[in-house]
Short mmCIF file of C-alpha atoms in Angstrom, two decimals:
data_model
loop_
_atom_site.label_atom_id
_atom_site.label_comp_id
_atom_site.label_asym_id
_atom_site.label_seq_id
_atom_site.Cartn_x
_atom_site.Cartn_y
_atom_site.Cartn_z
CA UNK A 18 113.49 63.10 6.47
CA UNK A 19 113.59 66.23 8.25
CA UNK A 20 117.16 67.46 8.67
CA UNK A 21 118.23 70.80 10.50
CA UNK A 22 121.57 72.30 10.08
CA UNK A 23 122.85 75.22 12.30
CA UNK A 24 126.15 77.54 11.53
CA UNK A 25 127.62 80.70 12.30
CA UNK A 26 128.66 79.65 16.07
CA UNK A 27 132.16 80.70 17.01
CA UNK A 28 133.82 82.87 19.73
CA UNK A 29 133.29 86.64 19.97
CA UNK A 30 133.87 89.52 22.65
CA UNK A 31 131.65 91.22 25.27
CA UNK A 32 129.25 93.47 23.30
CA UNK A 33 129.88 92.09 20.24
CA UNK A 34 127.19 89.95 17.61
CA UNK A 35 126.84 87.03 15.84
CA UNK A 36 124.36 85.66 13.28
CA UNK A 37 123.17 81.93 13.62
CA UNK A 38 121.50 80.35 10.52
CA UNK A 39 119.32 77.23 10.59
CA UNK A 40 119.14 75.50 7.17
CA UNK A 41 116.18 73.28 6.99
CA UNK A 42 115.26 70.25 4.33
CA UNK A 43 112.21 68.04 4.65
CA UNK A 44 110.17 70.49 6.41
CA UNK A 45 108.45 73.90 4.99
CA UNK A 46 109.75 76.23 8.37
CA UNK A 47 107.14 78.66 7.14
CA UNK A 48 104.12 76.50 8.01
CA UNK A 49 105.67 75.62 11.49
CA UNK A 50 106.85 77.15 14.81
CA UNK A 51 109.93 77.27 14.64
CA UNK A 52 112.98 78.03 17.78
CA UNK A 53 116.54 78.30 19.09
CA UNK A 54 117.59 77.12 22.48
CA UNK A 55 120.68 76.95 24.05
CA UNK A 56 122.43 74.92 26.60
CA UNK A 57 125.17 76.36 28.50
CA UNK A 58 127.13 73.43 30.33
CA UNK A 59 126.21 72.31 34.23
CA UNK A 60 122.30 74.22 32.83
CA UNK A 61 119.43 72.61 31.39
CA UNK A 62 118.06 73.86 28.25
CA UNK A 63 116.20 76.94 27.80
CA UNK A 64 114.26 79.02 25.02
CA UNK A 65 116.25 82.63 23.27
CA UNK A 66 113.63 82.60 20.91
CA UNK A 67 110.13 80.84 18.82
CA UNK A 68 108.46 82.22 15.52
CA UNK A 69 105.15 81.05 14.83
CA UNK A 70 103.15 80.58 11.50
CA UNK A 71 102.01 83.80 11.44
CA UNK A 72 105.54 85.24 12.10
CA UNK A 73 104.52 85.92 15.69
CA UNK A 74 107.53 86.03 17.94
CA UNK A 75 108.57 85.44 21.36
CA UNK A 76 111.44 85.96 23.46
CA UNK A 77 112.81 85.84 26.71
CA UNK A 78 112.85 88.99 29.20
CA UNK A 79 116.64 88.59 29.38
CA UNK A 80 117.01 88.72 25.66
CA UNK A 81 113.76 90.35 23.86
CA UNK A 82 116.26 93.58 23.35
CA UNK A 83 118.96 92.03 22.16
CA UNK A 84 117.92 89.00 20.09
CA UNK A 85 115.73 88.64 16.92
CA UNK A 86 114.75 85.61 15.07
CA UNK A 87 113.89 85.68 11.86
CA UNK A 88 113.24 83.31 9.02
CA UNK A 89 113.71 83.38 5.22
CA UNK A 90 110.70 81.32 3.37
CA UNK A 91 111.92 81.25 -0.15
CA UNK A 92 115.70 79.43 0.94
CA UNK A 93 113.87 77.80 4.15
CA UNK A 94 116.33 79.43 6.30
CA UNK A 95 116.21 80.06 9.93
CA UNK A 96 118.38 83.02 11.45
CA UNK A 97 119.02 84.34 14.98
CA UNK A 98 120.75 87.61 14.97
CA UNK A 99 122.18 88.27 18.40
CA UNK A 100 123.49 91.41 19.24
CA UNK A 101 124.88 92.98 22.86
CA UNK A 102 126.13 89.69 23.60
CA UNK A 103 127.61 89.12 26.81
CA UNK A 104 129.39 86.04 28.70
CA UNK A 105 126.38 84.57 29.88
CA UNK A 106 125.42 84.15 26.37
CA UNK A 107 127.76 81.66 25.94
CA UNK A 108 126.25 78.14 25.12
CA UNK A 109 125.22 75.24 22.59
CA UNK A 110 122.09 76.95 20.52
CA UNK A 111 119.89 74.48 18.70
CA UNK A 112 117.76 75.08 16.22
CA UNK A 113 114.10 73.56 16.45
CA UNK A 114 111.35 72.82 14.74
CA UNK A 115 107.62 72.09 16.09
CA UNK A 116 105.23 69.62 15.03
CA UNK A 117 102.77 73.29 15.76
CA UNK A 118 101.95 76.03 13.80
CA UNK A 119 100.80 78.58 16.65
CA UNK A 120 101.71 76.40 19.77
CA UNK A 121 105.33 77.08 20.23
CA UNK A 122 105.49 75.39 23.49
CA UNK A 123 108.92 73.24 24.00
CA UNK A 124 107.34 70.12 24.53
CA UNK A 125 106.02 70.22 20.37
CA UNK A 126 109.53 70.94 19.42
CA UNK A 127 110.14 67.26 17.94
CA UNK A 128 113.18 67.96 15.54
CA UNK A 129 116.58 69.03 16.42
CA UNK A 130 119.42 70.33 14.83
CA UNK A 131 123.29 69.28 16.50
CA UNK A 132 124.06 72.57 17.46
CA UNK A 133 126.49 75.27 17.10
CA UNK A 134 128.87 76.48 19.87
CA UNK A 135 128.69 80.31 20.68
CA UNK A 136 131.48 81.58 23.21
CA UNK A 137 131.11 85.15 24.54
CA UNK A 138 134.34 86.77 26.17
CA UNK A 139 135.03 89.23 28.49
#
């Protein structure tokens, strides 16, 4: 069974950063695309960030400077380090796993983790 557990969430100021981890069971993250999204309330969901296989990475325009996603193999750990953070930033990020190795296209993200609150203020 393929569980996904997400911490570090919690409130911090303008310009400030925050480290999200993703501990995975039932699934080797290392052989997978892996991803956070975020929901901010009244928005639909969107991508902050995908690491493939090969430890490609991808981000959005909005948050390729400020963002990086990461992975440990060995503890099968998934991290999002977010730095700069602003108000906007401020949202439900999920951690995600796809049923890829190189696609990391949303709709092969088929397991979710419940989330961890992240409130930016000015």
């Amino acid at each position: 069974q393929v569980q996904l557990v997400e911490s570090g969430g919690g409130s911090v100021q303008s310009g400030g950063s925050q480290r999200l981890s993703c501990v995975a069971s039932g699934y080797p993250i290392r052989r997978y695309c892996m991803g956070w999204f975020r929901q901010a309330p009244g928005k639909g969901r969107e991508g902050v960030a995908t690491i493939d296989a090969g430890g490609g990475t991808t981000y959005p325009d909005s948050m390729k400077d400020r963002f990086t996603i990461s992975r440990d193999n060995a503890k099968n750990i998934l991290y999002l380090q977010m730095d700069r953070l602003k108000p906007e930033d401020t949202a439900m990020y999920y951690c995600a796993a796809s049923t890829s190795d190189y696609d990391c296209r949303q709709k092969f993200f088929n397991f979710w983790g419940q989330g961890t609150q992240v409130t930016v203020s000015s």
